[in-house]
Short mmCIF file of C-alpha atoms in Angstrom, two decimals:
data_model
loop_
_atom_site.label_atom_id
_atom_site.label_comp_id
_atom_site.label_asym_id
_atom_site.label_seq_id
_atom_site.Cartn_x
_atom_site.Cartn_y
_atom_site.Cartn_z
CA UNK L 193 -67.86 0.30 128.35
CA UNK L 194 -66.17 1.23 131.38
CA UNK L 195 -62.53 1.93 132.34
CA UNK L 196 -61.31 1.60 135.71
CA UNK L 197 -57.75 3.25 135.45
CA UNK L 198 -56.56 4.55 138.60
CA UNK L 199 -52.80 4.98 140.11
CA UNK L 200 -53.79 4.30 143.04
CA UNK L 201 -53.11 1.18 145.46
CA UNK L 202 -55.92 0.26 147.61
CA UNK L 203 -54.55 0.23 151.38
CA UNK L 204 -52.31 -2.47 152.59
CA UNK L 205 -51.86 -4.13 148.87
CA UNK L 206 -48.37 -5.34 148.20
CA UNK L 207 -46.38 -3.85 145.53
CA UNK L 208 -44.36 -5.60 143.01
CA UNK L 209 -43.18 -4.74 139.59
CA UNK L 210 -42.76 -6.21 136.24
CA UNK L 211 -39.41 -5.35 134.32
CA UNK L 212 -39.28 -5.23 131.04
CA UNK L 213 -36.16 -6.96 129.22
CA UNK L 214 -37.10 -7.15 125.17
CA UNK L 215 -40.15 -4.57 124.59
CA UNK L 216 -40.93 -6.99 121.60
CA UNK L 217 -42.38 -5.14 117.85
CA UNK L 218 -44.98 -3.04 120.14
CA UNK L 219 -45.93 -2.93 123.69
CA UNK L 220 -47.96 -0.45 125.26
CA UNK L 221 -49.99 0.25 127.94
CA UNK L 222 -53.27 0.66 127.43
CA UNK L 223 -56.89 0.50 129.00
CA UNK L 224 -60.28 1.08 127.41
CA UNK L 225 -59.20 4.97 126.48
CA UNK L 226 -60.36 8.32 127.38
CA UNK L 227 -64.18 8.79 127.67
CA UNK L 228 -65.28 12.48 126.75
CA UNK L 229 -62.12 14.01 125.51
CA UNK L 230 -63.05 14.24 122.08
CA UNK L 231 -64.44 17.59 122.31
CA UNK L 232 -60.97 18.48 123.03
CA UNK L 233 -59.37 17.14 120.08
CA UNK L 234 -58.02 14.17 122.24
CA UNK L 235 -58.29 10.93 120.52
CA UNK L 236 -59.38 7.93 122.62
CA UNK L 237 -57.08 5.31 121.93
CA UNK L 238 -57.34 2.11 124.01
CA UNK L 239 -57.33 -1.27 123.08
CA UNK L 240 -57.69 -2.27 119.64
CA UNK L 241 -59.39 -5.47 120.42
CA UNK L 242 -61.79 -4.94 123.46
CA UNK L 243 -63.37 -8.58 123.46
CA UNK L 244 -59.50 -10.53 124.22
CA UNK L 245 -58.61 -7.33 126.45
CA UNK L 246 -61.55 -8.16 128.52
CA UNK L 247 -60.46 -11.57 129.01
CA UNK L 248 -57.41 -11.37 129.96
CA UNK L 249 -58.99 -9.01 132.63
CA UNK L 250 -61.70 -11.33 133.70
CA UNK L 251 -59.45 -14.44 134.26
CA UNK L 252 -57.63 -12.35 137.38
CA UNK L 253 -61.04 -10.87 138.03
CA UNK L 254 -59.82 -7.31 136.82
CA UNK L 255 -62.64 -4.86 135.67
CA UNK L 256 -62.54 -5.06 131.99
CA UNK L 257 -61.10 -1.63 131.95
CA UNK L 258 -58.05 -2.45 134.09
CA UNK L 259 -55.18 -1.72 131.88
CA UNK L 260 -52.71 -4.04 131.08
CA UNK L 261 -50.30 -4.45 128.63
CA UNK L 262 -51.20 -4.62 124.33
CA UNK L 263 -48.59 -6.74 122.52
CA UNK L 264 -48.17 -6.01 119.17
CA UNK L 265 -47.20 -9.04 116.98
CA UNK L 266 -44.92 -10.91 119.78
CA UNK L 267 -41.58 -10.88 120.99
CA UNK L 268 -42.04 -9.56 124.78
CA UNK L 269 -39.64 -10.56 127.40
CA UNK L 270 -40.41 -9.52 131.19
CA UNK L 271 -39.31 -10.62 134.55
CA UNK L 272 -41.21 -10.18 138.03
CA UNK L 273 -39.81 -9.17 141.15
CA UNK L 274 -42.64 -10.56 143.34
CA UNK L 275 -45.09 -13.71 142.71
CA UNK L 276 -48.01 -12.37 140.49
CA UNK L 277 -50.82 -13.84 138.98
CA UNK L 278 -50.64 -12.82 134.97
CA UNK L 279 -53.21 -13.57 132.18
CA UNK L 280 -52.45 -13.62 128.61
CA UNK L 281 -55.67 -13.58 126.02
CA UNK L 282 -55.63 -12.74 122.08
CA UNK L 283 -53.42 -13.78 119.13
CA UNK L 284 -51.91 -17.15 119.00
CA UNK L 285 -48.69 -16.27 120.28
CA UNK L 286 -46.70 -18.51 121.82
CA UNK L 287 -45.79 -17.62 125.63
CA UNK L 288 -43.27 -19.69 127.68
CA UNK L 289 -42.26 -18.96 131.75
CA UNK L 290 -38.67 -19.96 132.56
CA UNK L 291 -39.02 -22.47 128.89
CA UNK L 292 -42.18 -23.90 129.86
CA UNK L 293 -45.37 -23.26 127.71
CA UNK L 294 -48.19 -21.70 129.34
CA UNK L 295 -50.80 -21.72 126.68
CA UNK L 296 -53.10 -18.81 125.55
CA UNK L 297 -56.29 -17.69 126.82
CA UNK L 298 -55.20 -18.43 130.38
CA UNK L 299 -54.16 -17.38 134.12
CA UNK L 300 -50.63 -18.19 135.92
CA UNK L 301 -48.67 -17.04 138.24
CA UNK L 302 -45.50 -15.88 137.72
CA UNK L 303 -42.30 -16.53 140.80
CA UNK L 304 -40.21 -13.79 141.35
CA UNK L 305 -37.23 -14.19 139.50
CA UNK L 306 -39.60 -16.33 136.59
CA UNK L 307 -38.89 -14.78 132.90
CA UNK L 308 -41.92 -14.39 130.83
CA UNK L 309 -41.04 -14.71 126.71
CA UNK L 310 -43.27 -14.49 123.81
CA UNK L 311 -42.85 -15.18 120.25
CA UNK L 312 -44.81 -14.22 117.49
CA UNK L 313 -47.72 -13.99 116.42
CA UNK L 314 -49.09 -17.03 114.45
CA UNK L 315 -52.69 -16.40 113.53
CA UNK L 316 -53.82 -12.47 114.61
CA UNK L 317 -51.82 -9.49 115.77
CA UNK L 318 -51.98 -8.87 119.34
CA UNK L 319 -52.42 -10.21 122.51
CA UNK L 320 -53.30 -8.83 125.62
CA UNK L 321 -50.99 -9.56 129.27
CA UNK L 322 -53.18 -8.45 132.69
CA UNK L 323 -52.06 -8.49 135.91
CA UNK L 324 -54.55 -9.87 139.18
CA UNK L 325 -54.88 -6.29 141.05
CA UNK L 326 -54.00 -4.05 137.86
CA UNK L 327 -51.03 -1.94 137.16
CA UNK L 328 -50.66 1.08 139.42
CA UNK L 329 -49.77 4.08 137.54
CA UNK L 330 -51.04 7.46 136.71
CA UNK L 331 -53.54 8.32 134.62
CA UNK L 332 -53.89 11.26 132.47
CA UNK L 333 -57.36 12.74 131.29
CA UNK L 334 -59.00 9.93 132.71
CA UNK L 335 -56.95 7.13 131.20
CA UNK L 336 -53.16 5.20 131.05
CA UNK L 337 -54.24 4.45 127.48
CA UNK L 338 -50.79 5.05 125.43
CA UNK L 339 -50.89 7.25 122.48
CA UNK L 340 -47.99 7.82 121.14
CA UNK L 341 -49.11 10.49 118.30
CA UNK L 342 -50.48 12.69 120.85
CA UNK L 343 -47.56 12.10 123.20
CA UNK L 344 -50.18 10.98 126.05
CA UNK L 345 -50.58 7.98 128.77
CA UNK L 346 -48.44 5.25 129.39
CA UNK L 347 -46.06 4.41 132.06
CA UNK L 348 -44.44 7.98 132.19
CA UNK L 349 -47.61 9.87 131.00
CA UNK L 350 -45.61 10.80 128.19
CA UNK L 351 -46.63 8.81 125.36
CA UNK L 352 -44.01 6.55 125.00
CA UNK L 353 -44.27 2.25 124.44
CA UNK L 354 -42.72 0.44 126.48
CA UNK L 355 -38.70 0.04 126.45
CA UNK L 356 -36.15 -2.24 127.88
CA UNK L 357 -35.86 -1.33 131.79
CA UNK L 358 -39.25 -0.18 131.93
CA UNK L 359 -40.47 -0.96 135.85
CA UNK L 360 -44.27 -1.02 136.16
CA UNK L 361 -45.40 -0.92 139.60
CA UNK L 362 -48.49 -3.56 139.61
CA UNK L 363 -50.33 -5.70 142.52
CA UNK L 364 -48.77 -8.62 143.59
CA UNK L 365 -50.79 -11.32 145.49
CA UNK L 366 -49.84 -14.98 145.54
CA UNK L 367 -52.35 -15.87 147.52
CA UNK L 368 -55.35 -14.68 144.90
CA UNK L 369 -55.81 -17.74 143.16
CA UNK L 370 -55.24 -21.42 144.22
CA UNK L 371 -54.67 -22.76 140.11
CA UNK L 372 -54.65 -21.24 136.95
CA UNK L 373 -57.38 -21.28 134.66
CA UNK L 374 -58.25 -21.14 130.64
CA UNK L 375 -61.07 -19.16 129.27
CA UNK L 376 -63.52 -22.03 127.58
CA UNK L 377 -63.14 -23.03 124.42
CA UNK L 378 -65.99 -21.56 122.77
CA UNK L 379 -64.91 -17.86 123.85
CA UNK L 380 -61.48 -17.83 122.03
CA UNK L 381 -61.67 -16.12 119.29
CA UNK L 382 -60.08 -18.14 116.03
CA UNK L 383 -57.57 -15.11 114.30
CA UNK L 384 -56.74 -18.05 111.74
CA UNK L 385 -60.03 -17.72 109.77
CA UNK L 386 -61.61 -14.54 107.72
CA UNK L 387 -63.73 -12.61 109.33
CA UNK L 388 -67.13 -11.43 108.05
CA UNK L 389 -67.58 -7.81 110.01
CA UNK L 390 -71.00 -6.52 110.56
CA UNK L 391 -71.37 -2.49 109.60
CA UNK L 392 -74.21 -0.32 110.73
CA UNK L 393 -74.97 1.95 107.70
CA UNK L 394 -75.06 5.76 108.25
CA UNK L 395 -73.30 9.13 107.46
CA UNK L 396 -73.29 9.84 104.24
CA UNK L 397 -74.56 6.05 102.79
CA UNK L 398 -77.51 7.42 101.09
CA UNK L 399 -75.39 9.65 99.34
CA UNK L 400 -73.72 6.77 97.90
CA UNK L 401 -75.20 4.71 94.88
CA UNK L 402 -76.92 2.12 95.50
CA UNK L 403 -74.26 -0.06 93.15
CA UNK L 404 -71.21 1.25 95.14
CA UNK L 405 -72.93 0.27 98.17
CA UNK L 406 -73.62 -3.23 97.04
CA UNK L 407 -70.01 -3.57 95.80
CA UNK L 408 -68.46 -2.99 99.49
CA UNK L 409 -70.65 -5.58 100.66
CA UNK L 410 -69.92 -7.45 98.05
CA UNK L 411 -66.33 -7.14 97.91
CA UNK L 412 -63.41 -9.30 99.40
CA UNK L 413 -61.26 -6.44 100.41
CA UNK L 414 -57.36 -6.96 101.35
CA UNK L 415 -55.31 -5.48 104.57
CA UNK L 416 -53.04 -2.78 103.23
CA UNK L 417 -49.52 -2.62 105.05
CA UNK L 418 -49.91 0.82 105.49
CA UNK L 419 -52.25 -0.06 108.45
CA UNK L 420 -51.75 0.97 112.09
CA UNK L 421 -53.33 1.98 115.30
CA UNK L 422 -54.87 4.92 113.95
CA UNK L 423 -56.71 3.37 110.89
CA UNK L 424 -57.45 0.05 108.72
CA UNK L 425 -56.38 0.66 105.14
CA UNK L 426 -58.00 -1.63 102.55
CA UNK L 427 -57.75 -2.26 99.02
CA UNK L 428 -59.21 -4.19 96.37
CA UNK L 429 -58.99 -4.38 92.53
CA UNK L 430 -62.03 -2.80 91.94
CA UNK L 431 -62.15 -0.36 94.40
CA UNK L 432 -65.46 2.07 94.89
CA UNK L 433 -66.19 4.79 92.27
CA UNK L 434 -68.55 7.89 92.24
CA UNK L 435 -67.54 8.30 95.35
CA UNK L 436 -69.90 11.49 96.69
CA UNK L 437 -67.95 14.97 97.96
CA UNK L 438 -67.95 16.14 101.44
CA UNK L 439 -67.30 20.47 101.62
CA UNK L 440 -67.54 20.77 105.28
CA UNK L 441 -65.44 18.01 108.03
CA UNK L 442 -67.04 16.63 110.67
CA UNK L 443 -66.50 14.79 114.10
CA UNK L 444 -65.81 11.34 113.55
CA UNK L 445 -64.94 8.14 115.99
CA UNK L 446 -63.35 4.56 116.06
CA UNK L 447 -65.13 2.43 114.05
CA UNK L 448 -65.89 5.06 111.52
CA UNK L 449 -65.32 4.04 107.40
CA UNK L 450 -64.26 6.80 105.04
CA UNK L 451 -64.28 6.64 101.40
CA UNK L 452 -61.68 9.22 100.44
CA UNK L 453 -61.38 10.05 96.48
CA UNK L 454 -59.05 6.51 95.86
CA UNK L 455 -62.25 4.35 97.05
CA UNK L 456 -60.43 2.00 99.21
CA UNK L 457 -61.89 2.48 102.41
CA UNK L 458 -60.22 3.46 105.49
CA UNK L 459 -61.68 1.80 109.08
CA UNK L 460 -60.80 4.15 111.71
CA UNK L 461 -58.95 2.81 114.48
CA UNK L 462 -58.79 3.80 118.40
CA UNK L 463 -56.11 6.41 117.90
CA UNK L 464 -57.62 7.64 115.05
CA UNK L 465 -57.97 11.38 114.52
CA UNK L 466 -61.40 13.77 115.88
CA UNK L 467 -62.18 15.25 112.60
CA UNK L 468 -62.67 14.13 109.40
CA UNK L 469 -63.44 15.18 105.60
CA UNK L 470 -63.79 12.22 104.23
CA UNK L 471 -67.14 10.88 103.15
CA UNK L 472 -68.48 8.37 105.74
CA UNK L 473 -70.30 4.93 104.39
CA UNK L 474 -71.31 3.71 108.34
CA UNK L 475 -69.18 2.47 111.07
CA UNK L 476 -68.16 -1.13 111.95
CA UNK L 477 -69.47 -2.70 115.01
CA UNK L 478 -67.26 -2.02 117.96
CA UNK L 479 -66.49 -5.80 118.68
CA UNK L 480 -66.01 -6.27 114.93
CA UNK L 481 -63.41 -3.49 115.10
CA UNK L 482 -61.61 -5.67 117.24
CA UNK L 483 -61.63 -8.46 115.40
CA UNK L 484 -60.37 -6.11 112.11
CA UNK L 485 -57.38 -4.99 114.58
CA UNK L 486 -56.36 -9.01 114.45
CA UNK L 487 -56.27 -9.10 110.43
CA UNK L 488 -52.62 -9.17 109.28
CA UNK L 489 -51.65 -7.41 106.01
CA UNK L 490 -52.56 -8.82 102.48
CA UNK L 491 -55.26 -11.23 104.19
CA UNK L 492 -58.83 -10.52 103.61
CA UNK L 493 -62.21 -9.41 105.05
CA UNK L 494 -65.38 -9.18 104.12
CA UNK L 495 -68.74 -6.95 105.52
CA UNK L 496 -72.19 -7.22 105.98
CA UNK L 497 -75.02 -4.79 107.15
CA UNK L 498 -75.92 -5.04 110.52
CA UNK L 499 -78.41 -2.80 112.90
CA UNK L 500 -78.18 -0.81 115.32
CA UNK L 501 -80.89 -3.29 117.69
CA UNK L 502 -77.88 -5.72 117.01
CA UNK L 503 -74.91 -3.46 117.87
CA UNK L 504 -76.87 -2.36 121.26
CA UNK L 505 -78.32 -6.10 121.92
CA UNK L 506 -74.57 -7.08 121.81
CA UNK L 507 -72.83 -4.26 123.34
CA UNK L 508 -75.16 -5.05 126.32
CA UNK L 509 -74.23 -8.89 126.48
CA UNK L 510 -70.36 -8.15 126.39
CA UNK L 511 -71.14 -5.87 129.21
CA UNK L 512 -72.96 -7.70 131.32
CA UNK L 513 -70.71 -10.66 131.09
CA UNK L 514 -67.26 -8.62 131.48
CA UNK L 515 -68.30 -5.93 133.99
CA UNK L 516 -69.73 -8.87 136.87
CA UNK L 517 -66.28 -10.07 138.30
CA UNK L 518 -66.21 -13.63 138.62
#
């Protein structure tokens, strides 16, 4: 997947910015991370949820990898200074400009002066806010994807989520679109019902017996609180046992699930570390991963095996759909 992140304006585009008033539970700039650090012990962060990221991209014709802003649960507030188209995809969170409801999955454009609020977070976790043109801010090692951990990316380069008086410098062209517009129906993604999340077997499965493996698939396993960017912690009653030992660590990536000695699995996130000791059971399909990232605590999920034709057949559709601008 792609990631077009640069600070740089094209020539003769008008400037505006969007202030922030109420930073809500957790905003951050982010993109679709940093491709080829990992060598470097630089985690790739991004997005947690790549599929309503994209969208919010493609209904101002952004690049998928445009970055734009991740809410975490809700409770945004921002103002522009210049008439901007905006896009908000993802959770069902409620969004109002100036008091008057402007539905999710969709593309509006915000007056100068306008207010955007959000509330929280219904069904899902986060929701994505793009801007027509992109946000125009430095990247570092390739990326504006925020990591706070590492103290990298963002609006200052620094690390930091967004606070109140935060000014991001964006595009800001009225005349872009003629009307707003809602992604279809059948694309929005429904955060209200459990998922069933497709894992491609590898690592050290074989290692595993062949009971333990059927009991993760078999298994309704529970969101742990103690979940963040960085990983998915989940738990169940009967967790995993025999759980096979691992003497030497190894790189590991998003997506990844360790086993570690408890036998609740872990499902690595995109800020997740570069090396691991943990055993490794497979890794979840990347647009799976994103749905996981909308699961709030205590609800469950479930997995099945999937293959790596199907990961590849459906990388390349998601692709091929986000990367054409409309």
């Amino acid at each position: 997947m792609s990631s077009d992140t640069s600070g740089v304006a094209a020539e003769g585009t008008t400037l505006g910015q969007l202030e922030i008033l109420k930073p809500g539970m957790l905003s951050q700039l982010q993109d679709f991370g940093r491709i080829g650090t990992l060598r470097y012990g630089v985690s790739r962060s991004g997005v947690m949820d790549p599929y309503a990221a994209a969208w919010a991209n493609r209904l101002v014709r952004n690049r998928m990898g445009t970055p734009l802003i991740e809410v975490a649960l809700g409770g945004l507030q921002l103002r522009a200074a210049q008439d901007t188209w905006l896009a908000i995809a993802g959770a069902a969170i409620p969004a109002y400009l100036d008091g008057r409801d402007v539905g999710s999955w969709s593309r509006f454009l915000m007056r100068a002066g306008q207010v955007l609020s959000l509330g929280f977070a219904a069904s899902g976790q986060r929701a994505y806010i793009a801007v027509q043109g992109g946000f125009v801010i430095d990247s570092v090692l390739g990326a504006i994807a925020t990591h706070q951990r590492n103290g990298v990316g963002g609006l200052h380069g620094d690390g930091r989520s967004l606070q109140r008086g935060d000014l991001l410098p964006c595009v800001a062209d009225a005349s872009a679109f003629v009307c707003g517009a809602c992604a279809p129906w059948q694309q929005r993604t429904d955060y209200s019902v459990t998922p069933t999340l497709r894992v491609l077997l590898g690592g050290d499965a074989e290692r595993f017996d062949e009971a333990e493996r059927a009991k993760f698939f078999d298994a309704c396993w529970q969101v742990s609180p103690d979940t963040d960017r960085m990983g998915v912690r989940l738990s169940h009653t009967a967790p995993l046992q025999r759980i096979p030992t691992r003497t030497l660590s190894l790189g590991i990536t998003p997506g990844a699930i360790q086993i570690p000695p408890s036998g609740d699995p872990i499902v690595l996130m995109s800020d997740c570390q570069t090396m691991g000791g943990y055993p490794l059971l497979g890794w979840l399909h990347p647009l799976d991963r994103g749905r996981l990232a909308q699961v709030p605590a205590r609800q469950t999920v479930r997995f099945i095996e999937s293959s790596i034709e199907t990961l590849q057949a459906d990388m390349q559709r998601f692709a091929d759909f986000f990367e054409v601008v409309p």
